[in-house]
Short mmCIF file of N, CA and C in Angstrom, two decimals:
data_model
loop_
_atom_site.label_atom_id
_atom_site.label_comp_id
_atom_site.label_asym_id
_atom_site.label_seq_id
_atom_site.Cartn_x
_atom_site.Cartn_y
_atom_site.Cartn_z
N MET A 1 -32.05 21.97 -34.21
CA MET A 1 -31.12 22.06 -33.12
C MET A 1 -29.76 21.68 -33.69
N THR A 2 -28.78 22.53 -33.33
CA THR A 2 -27.43 22.29 -33.79
C THR A 2 -26.64 21.56 -32.77
N VAL A 3 -26.00 20.45 -33.20
CA VAL A 3 -25.21 19.64 -32.32
C VAL A 3 -23.80 20.02 -32.42
N LYS A 4 -23.19 20.36 -31.25
CA LYS A 4 -21.81 20.73 -31.16
C LYS A 4 -20.98 19.48 -31.05
N HIS A 5 -20.06 19.27 -32.02
CA HIS A 5 -19.23 18.09 -31.99
C HIS A 5 -17.91 18.35 -31.21
N LEU A 6 -17.41 17.31 -30.70
CA LEU A 6 -16.18 17.43 -29.86
C LEU A 6 -14.98 17.63 -30.84
N SER A 7 -13.92 18.18 -30.29
CA SER A 7 -12.72 18.39 -31.11
C SER A 7 -11.91 17.11 -31.27
N SER A 8 -11.05 17.13 -32.26
CA SER A 8 -10.14 15.97 -32.43
C SER A 8 -9.25 15.75 -31.24
N ARG A 9 -8.84 16.87 -30.62
CA ARG A 9 -8.07 16.78 -29.44
C ARG A 9 -8.66 15.92 -28.31
N THR A 10 -9.99 16.14 -28.11
CA THR A 10 -10.76 15.37 -27.12
C THR A 10 -10.66 13.86 -27.42
N TYR A 11 -10.81 13.51 -28.70
CA TYR A 11 -10.85 12.11 -29.07
C TYR A 11 -9.40 11.49 -28.81
N VAL A 12 -8.42 12.29 -29.06
CA VAL A 12 -7.06 11.75 -28.89
C VAL A 12 -6.79 11.57 -27.39
N ILE A 13 -7.24 12.50 -26.55
CA ILE A 13 -7.07 12.34 -25.11
C ILE A 13 -7.86 11.18 -24.60
N VAL A 14 -9.11 10.98 -25.05
CA VAL A 14 -9.87 9.83 -24.63
C VAL A 14 -9.20 8.50 -25.03
N TRP A 15 -8.66 8.49 -26.31
CA TRP A 15 -7.95 7.31 -26.78
C TRP A 15 -6.74 7.01 -25.88
N LEU A 16 -5.99 8.01 -25.51
CA LEU A 16 -4.81 7.83 -24.65
C LEU A 16 -5.21 7.31 -23.32
N VAL A 17 -6.36 7.83 -22.75
CA VAL A 17 -6.83 7.29 -21.50
C VAL A 17 -7.22 5.81 -21.69
N LEU A 18 -7.82 5.47 -22.76
CA LEU A 18 -8.25 4.06 -23.00
C LEU A 18 -7.00 3.20 -23.06
N MET A 19 -5.92 3.67 -23.71
CA MET A 19 -4.70 2.88 -23.84
C MET A 19 -4.07 2.78 -22.45
N ALA A 20 -4.13 3.83 -21.64
CA ALA A 20 -3.58 3.72 -20.29
C ALA A 20 -4.32 2.72 -19.44
N LEU A 21 -5.67 2.75 -19.59
CA LEU A 21 -6.49 1.71 -18.84
C LEU A 21 -6.20 0.34 -19.31
N THR A 22 -5.92 0.19 -20.58
CA THR A 22 -5.60 -1.15 -21.12
C THR A 22 -4.27 -1.62 -20.52
N LEU A 23 -3.32 -0.70 -20.47
CA LEU A 23 -2.02 -1.03 -19.91
C LEU A 23 -2.15 -1.41 -18.42
N ALA A 24 -2.96 -0.61 -17.68
CA ALA A 24 -3.21 -0.85 -16.28
C ALA A 24 -3.84 -2.26 -16.07
N SER A 25 -4.81 -2.57 -16.99
CA SER A 25 -5.42 -3.87 -16.86
C SER A 25 -4.45 -4.99 -17.09
N TYR A 26 -3.54 -4.81 -18.06
CA TYR A 26 -2.50 -5.84 -18.30
C TYR A 26 -1.53 -5.92 -17.14
N LEU A 27 -1.09 -4.81 -16.60
CA LEU A 27 -0.13 -4.89 -15.48
C LEU A 27 -0.80 -5.47 -14.20
N LEU A 28 -2.06 -5.15 -14.02
CA LEU A 28 -2.76 -5.73 -12.80
C LEU A 28 -2.93 -7.26 -13.00
N SER A 29 -3.04 -7.70 -14.22
CA SER A 29 -3.16 -9.16 -14.42
C SER A 29 -1.87 -9.84 -14.10
N LEU A 30 -0.73 -9.14 -14.17
CA LEU A 30 0.54 -9.74 -13.87
C LEU A 30 0.82 -9.70 -12.30
N ALA A 31 0.06 -8.81 -11.62
CA ALA A 31 0.31 -8.56 -10.20
C ALA A 31 -0.23 -9.67 -9.31
N HIS A 32 -1.20 -10.45 -9.83
CA HIS A 32 -1.83 -11.57 -9.06
C HIS A 32 -2.35 -11.13 -7.70
N LEU A 33 -3.41 -10.32 -7.77
CA LEU A 33 -4.00 -9.71 -6.55
C LEU A 33 -4.94 -10.65 -5.83
N GLY A 34 -5.07 -11.88 -6.27
CA GLY A 34 -5.97 -12.85 -5.67
C GLY A 34 -7.44 -12.50 -6.03
N GLU A 35 -8.29 -12.42 -5.09
CA GLU A 35 -9.74 -12.20 -5.41
C GLU A 35 -9.96 -10.80 -5.92
N ALA A 36 -9.03 -9.92 -5.66
CA ALA A 36 -9.19 -8.52 -6.13
C ALA A 36 -8.98 -8.39 -7.61
N ASP A 37 -8.41 -9.41 -8.25
CA ASP A 37 -8.19 -9.40 -9.68
C ASP A 37 -9.47 -9.16 -10.47
N VAL A 38 -10.51 -9.87 -10.12
CA VAL A 38 -11.80 -9.70 -10.80
C VAL A 38 -12.37 -8.34 -10.60
N VAL A 39 -12.32 -7.85 -9.34
CA VAL A 39 -12.89 -6.51 -9.08
C VAL A 39 -12.16 -5.46 -9.87
N ALA A 40 -10.80 -5.52 -9.81
CA ALA A 40 -10.02 -4.49 -10.55
C ALA A 40 -10.30 -4.57 -12.05
N ALA A 41 -10.38 -5.83 -12.56
CA ALA A 41 -10.64 -5.94 -14.00
C ALA A 41 -12.05 -5.42 -14.41
N LEU A 42 -13.03 -5.68 -13.55
CA LEU A 42 -14.38 -5.12 -13.81
C LEU A 42 -14.46 -3.57 -13.75
N LEU A 43 -13.74 -3.06 -12.76
CA LEU A 43 -13.72 -1.62 -12.64
C LEU A 43 -13.08 -0.95 -13.85
N ILE A 44 -11.95 -1.50 -14.29
CA ILE A 44 -11.28 -0.91 -15.46
C ILE A 44 -12.13 -1.09 -16.71
N ALA A 45 -12.74 -2.29 -16.84
CA ALA A 45 -13.64 -2.53 -18.06
C ALA A 45 -14.80 -1.59 -18.02
N THR A 46 -15.38 -1.33 -16.84
CA THR A 46 -16.47 -0.37 -16.73
C THR A 46 -16.12 1.03 -17.14
N ALA A 47 -14.95 1.48 -16.69
CA ALA A 47 -14.47 2.82 -17.06
C ALA A 47 -14.21 2.91 -18.58
N LYS A 48 -13.59 1.84 -19.13
CA LYS A 48 -13.36 1.86 -20.58
C LYS A 48 -14.67 1.87 -21.37
N THR A 49 -15.62 1.06 -20.91
CA THR A 49 -16.92 1.06 -21.58
C THR A 49 -17.64 2.43 -21.52
N ALA A 50 -17.59 3.09 -20.36
CA ALA A 50 -18.22 4.38 -20.21
C ALA A 50 -17.55 5.42 -21.11
N LEU A 51 -16.23 5.34 -21.24
CA LEU A 51 -15.57 6.34 -22.19
C LEU A 51 -15.99 6.06 -23.60
N VAL A 52 -15.99 4.79 -24.02
CA VAL A 52 -16.40 4.47 -25.41
C VAL A 52 -17.84 4.93 -25.67
N LEU A 53 -18.74 4.66 -24.71
CA LEU A 53 -20.17 5.01 -24.94
C LEU A 53 -20.28 6.54 -24.95
N LEU A 54 -19.64 7.26 -24.07
CA LEU A 54 -19.82 8.69 -24.00
C LEU A 54 -19.18 9.40 -25.21
N PHE A 55 -18.01 9.05 -25.56
CA PHE A 55 -17.27 9.81 -26.59
C PHE A 55 -17.31 9.23 -27.99
N PHE A 56 -17.07 7.93 -28.13
CA PHE A 56 -16.95 7.40 -29.48
C PHE A 56 -18.37 7.00 -30.01
N MET A 57 -19.35 6.76 -29.13
CA MET A 57 -20.71 6.59 -29.55
C MET A 57 -21.52 7.87 -29.47
N HIS A 58 -20.89 8.95 -29.11
CA HIS A 58 -21.41 10.29 -29.12
C HIS A 58 -22.58 10.51 -28.16
N LEU A 59 -22.67 9.72 -27.08
CA LEU A 59 -23.78 9.88 -26.14
C LEU A 59 -23.64 11.16 -25.33
N ILE A 60 -22.44 11.69 -25.27
CA ILE A 60 -22.27 12.96 -24.52
C ILE A 60 -22.85 14.11 -25.31
N GLU A 61 -23.00 13.98 -26.59
CA GLU A 61 -23.56 15.05 -27.44
C GLU A 61 -25.05 14.92 -27.59
N GLN A 62 -25.67 13.86 -27.14
CA GLN A 62 -27.07 13.60 -27.35
C GLN A 62 -27.92 14.11 -26.21
N ARG A 63 -29.22 14.20 -26.55
CA ARG A 63 -30.16 14.53 -25.44
C ARG A 63 -30.30 13.34 -24.56
N PHE A 64 -30.80 13.59 -23.37
CA PHE A 64 -30.87 12.53 -22.36
C PHE A 64 -31.81 11.43 -22.83
N SER A 65 -32.87 11.75 -23.54
CA SER A 65 -33.78 10.72 -23.94
C SER A 65 -33.16 9.74 -24.91
N ASN A 66 -32.16 10.18 -25.68
CA ASN A 66 -31.45 9.24 -26.54
C ASN A 66 -30.45 8.36 -25.78
N ALA A 67 -29.97 8.85 -24.75
CA ALA A 67 -29.00 8.09 -23.87
C ALA A 67 -29.71 7.18 -22.87
N LEU A 68 -30.97 7.41 -22.62
CA LEU A 68 -31.71 6.59 -21.66
C LEU A 68 -31.65 5.09 -21.89
N PRO A 69 -31.90 4.59 -23.10
CA PRO A 69 -31.83 3.16 -23.32
C PRO A 69 -30.49 2.54 -22.93
N MET A 70 -29.42 3.27 -23.22
CA MET A 70 -28.08 2.76 -22.89
C MET A 70 -27.87 2.75 -21.40
N ILE A 71 -28.36 3.74 -20.71
CA ILE A 71 -28.21 3.85 -19.29
C ILE A 71 -28.98 2.70 -18.59
N VAL A 72 -30.22 2.53 -19.09
CA VAL A 72 -31.05 1.42 -18.50
C VAL A 72 -30.35 0.05 -18.78
N SER A 73 -29.82 -0.12 -19.93
CA SER A 73 -29.15 -1.35 -20.27
C SER A 73 -27.96 -1.64 -19.33
N MET A 74 -27.18 -0.57 -19.05
CA MET A 74 -25.98 -0.70 -18.22
C MET A 74 -26.47 -0.98 -16.76
N LEU A 75 -27.56 -0.38 -16.32
CA LEU A 75 -28.05 -0.64 -14.97
C LEU A 75 -28.52 -2.09 -14.85
N LEU A 76 -29.20 -2.62 -15.90
CA LEU A 76 -29.64 -4.02 -15.85
C LEU A 76 -28.45 -4.99 -15.91
N VAL A 77 -27.44 -4.66 -16.62
CA VAL A 77 -26.20 -5.55 -16.60
C VAL A 77 -25.58 -5.50 -15.23
N GLY A 78 -25.53 -4.30 -14.62
CA GLY A 78 -25.03 -4.22 -13.25
C GLY A 78 -25.86 -4.96 -12.28
N LEU A 79 -27.14 -4.96 -12.42
CA LEU A 79 -28.02 -5.74 -11.52
C LEU A 79 -27.79 -7.22 -11.70
N LEU A 80 -27.70 -7.72 -12.95
CA LEU A 80 -27.38 -9.07 -13.21
C LEU A 80 -26.05 -9.53 -12.62
N LEU A 81 -25.02 -8.70 -12.78
CA LEU A 81 -23.72 -8.97 -12.19
C LEU A 81 -23.75 -9.05 -10.64
N THR A 82 -24.52 -8.14 -10.09
CA THR A 82 -24.69 -8.18 -8.65
C THR A 82 -25.45 -9.42 -8.14
N LEU A 83 -26.48 -9.79 -8.79
CA LEU A 83 -27.15 -10.96 -8.43
C LEU A 83 -26.33 -12.24 -8.64
N MET A 84 -25.57 -12.27 -9.70
CA MET A 84 -24.66 -13.42 -9.93
C MET A 84 -23.61 -13.53 -8.83
N LEU A 85 -22.99 -12.39 -8.50
CA LEU A 85 -21.95 -12.38 -7.45
C LEU A 85 -22.54 -12.79 -6.13
N THR A 86 -23.74 -12.28 -5.75
CA THR A 86 -24.34 -12.68 -4.49
C THR A 86 -24.64 -14.15 -4.46
N ASP A 87 -25.02 -14.68 -5.59
CA ASP A 87 -25.35 -16.12 -5.61
C ASP A 87 -24.07 -16.95 -5.45
N VAL A 88 -23.00 -16.59 -6.11
CA VAL A 88 -21.77 -17.29 -6.06
C VAL A 88 -21.15 -17.20 -4.69
N LEU A 89 -21.17 -16.00 -4.12
CA LEU A 89 -20.52 -15.80 -2.88
C LEU A 89 -21.27 -16.42 -1.68
N THR A 90 -22.56 -16.58 -1.83
CA THR A 90 -23.31 -17.16 -0.69
C THR A 90 -23.70 -18.62 -0.88
N ARG A 91 -23.20 -19.20 -1.94
CA ARG A 91 -23.50 -20.59 -2.23
C ARG A 91 -22.77 -21.52 -1.23
N GLU A 92 -23.46 -22.55 -0.78
CA GLU A 92 -22.87 -23.51 0.12
C GLU A 92 -22.23 -24.59 -0.70
N THR A 93 -20.98 -24.88 -0.46
CA THR A 93 -20.34 -25.98 -1.18
C THR A 93 -19.99 -27.07 -0.19
N ILE A 94 -19.88 -28.22 -0.67
CA ILE A 94 -19.46 -29.43 0.17
C ILE A 94 -18.03 -29.66 -0.05
N SER A 95 -17.30 -29.66 1.04
CA SER A 95 -15.85 -29.92 0.89
C SER A 95 -15.64 -31.40 0.97
N ARG A 96 -14.50 -31.90 0.49
CA ARG A 96 -14.17 -33.29 0.44
C ARG A 96 -14.09 -33.91 1.92
N ARG A 97 -13.70 -33.00 2.85
CA ARG A 97 -13.61 -33.54 4.22
C ARG A 97 -14.91 -33.95 4.79
N ASN A 98 -16.02 -33.28 4.41
CA ASN A 98 -17.35 -33.56 4.91
C ASN A 98 -18.07 -34.71 4.22
N VAL A 99 -17.53 -35.17 3.11
CA VAL A 99 -18.17 -36.24 2.30
C VAL A 99 -17.77 -37.59 2.91
N PRO A 100 -18.73 -38.39 3.28
CA PRO A 100 -18.41 -39.72 3.82
C PRO A 100 -17.69 -40.59 2.79
N ALA A 101 -16.71 -41.31 3.31
CA ALA A 101 -15.93 -42.18 2.40
C ALA A 101 -16.82 -43.32 1.89
N SER A 102 -16.60 -43.69 0.64
CA SER A 102 -17.46 -44.73 0.06
C SER A 102 -16.91 -46.07 0.64
N PRO A 103 -17.80 -46.98 0.78
CA PRO A 103 -17.39 -48.29 1.38
C PRO A 103 -16.40 -49.01 0.37
N PRO A 104 -15.52 -49.81 0.85
CA PRO A 104 -14.62 -50.47 -0.05
C PRO A 104 -15.40 -51.49 -0.88
N PRO A 105 -14.93 -51.76 -2.11
CA PRO A 105 -15.66 -52.71 -2.95
C PRO A 105 -15.62 -54.11 -2.38
N ALA A 106 -16.69 -54.80 -2.57
CA ALA A 106 -16.80 -56.21 -2.05
C ALA A 106 -15.79 -57.08 -2.79
N PRO A 107 -15.22 -58.05 -2.14
CA PRO A 107 -14.24 -58.94 -2.81
C PRO A 107 -15.04 -59.73 -3.82
N ALA A 108 -14.32 -59.91 -4.95
CA ALA A 108 -14.95 -60.69 -6.03
C ALA A 108 -14.83 -62.17 -5.70
N SER A 109 -15.87 -62.90 -5.97
CA SER A 109 -15.89 -64.36 -5.72
C SER A 109 -15.36 -65.03 -6.95
N HIS A 110 -14.48 -66.02 -6.68
CA HIS A 110 -13.88 -66.81 -7.74
C HIS A 110 -14.61 -68.14 -7.86
N PRO A 111 -15.01 -68.51 -8.96
CA PRO A 111 -15.71 -69.83 -9.10
C PRO A 111 -14.73 -70.99 -9.06
#
């Protein structure tokens, strides 16, 4: 089976897209979007990872059976991230207002 390799032009275009995503990630870090910072950073990182996997690791040129372990790995990482986020977002925390004040220390007795 002959594998058709991608052209150099394709690699340059993918590299330019990766550089643009890196710049977007940097600019978004300066924007201070609040809680959306993490979501934006994860989306950009996911897009960059997919581009590197597909083009620079040549998964786009491979049969599906060769790409399957990488796809399963990415799905498991996504599952772990989802479980972690649901745990953090639904965790009950105790605020300082609800904590009873500690009793004042007893006066020291002098001999």
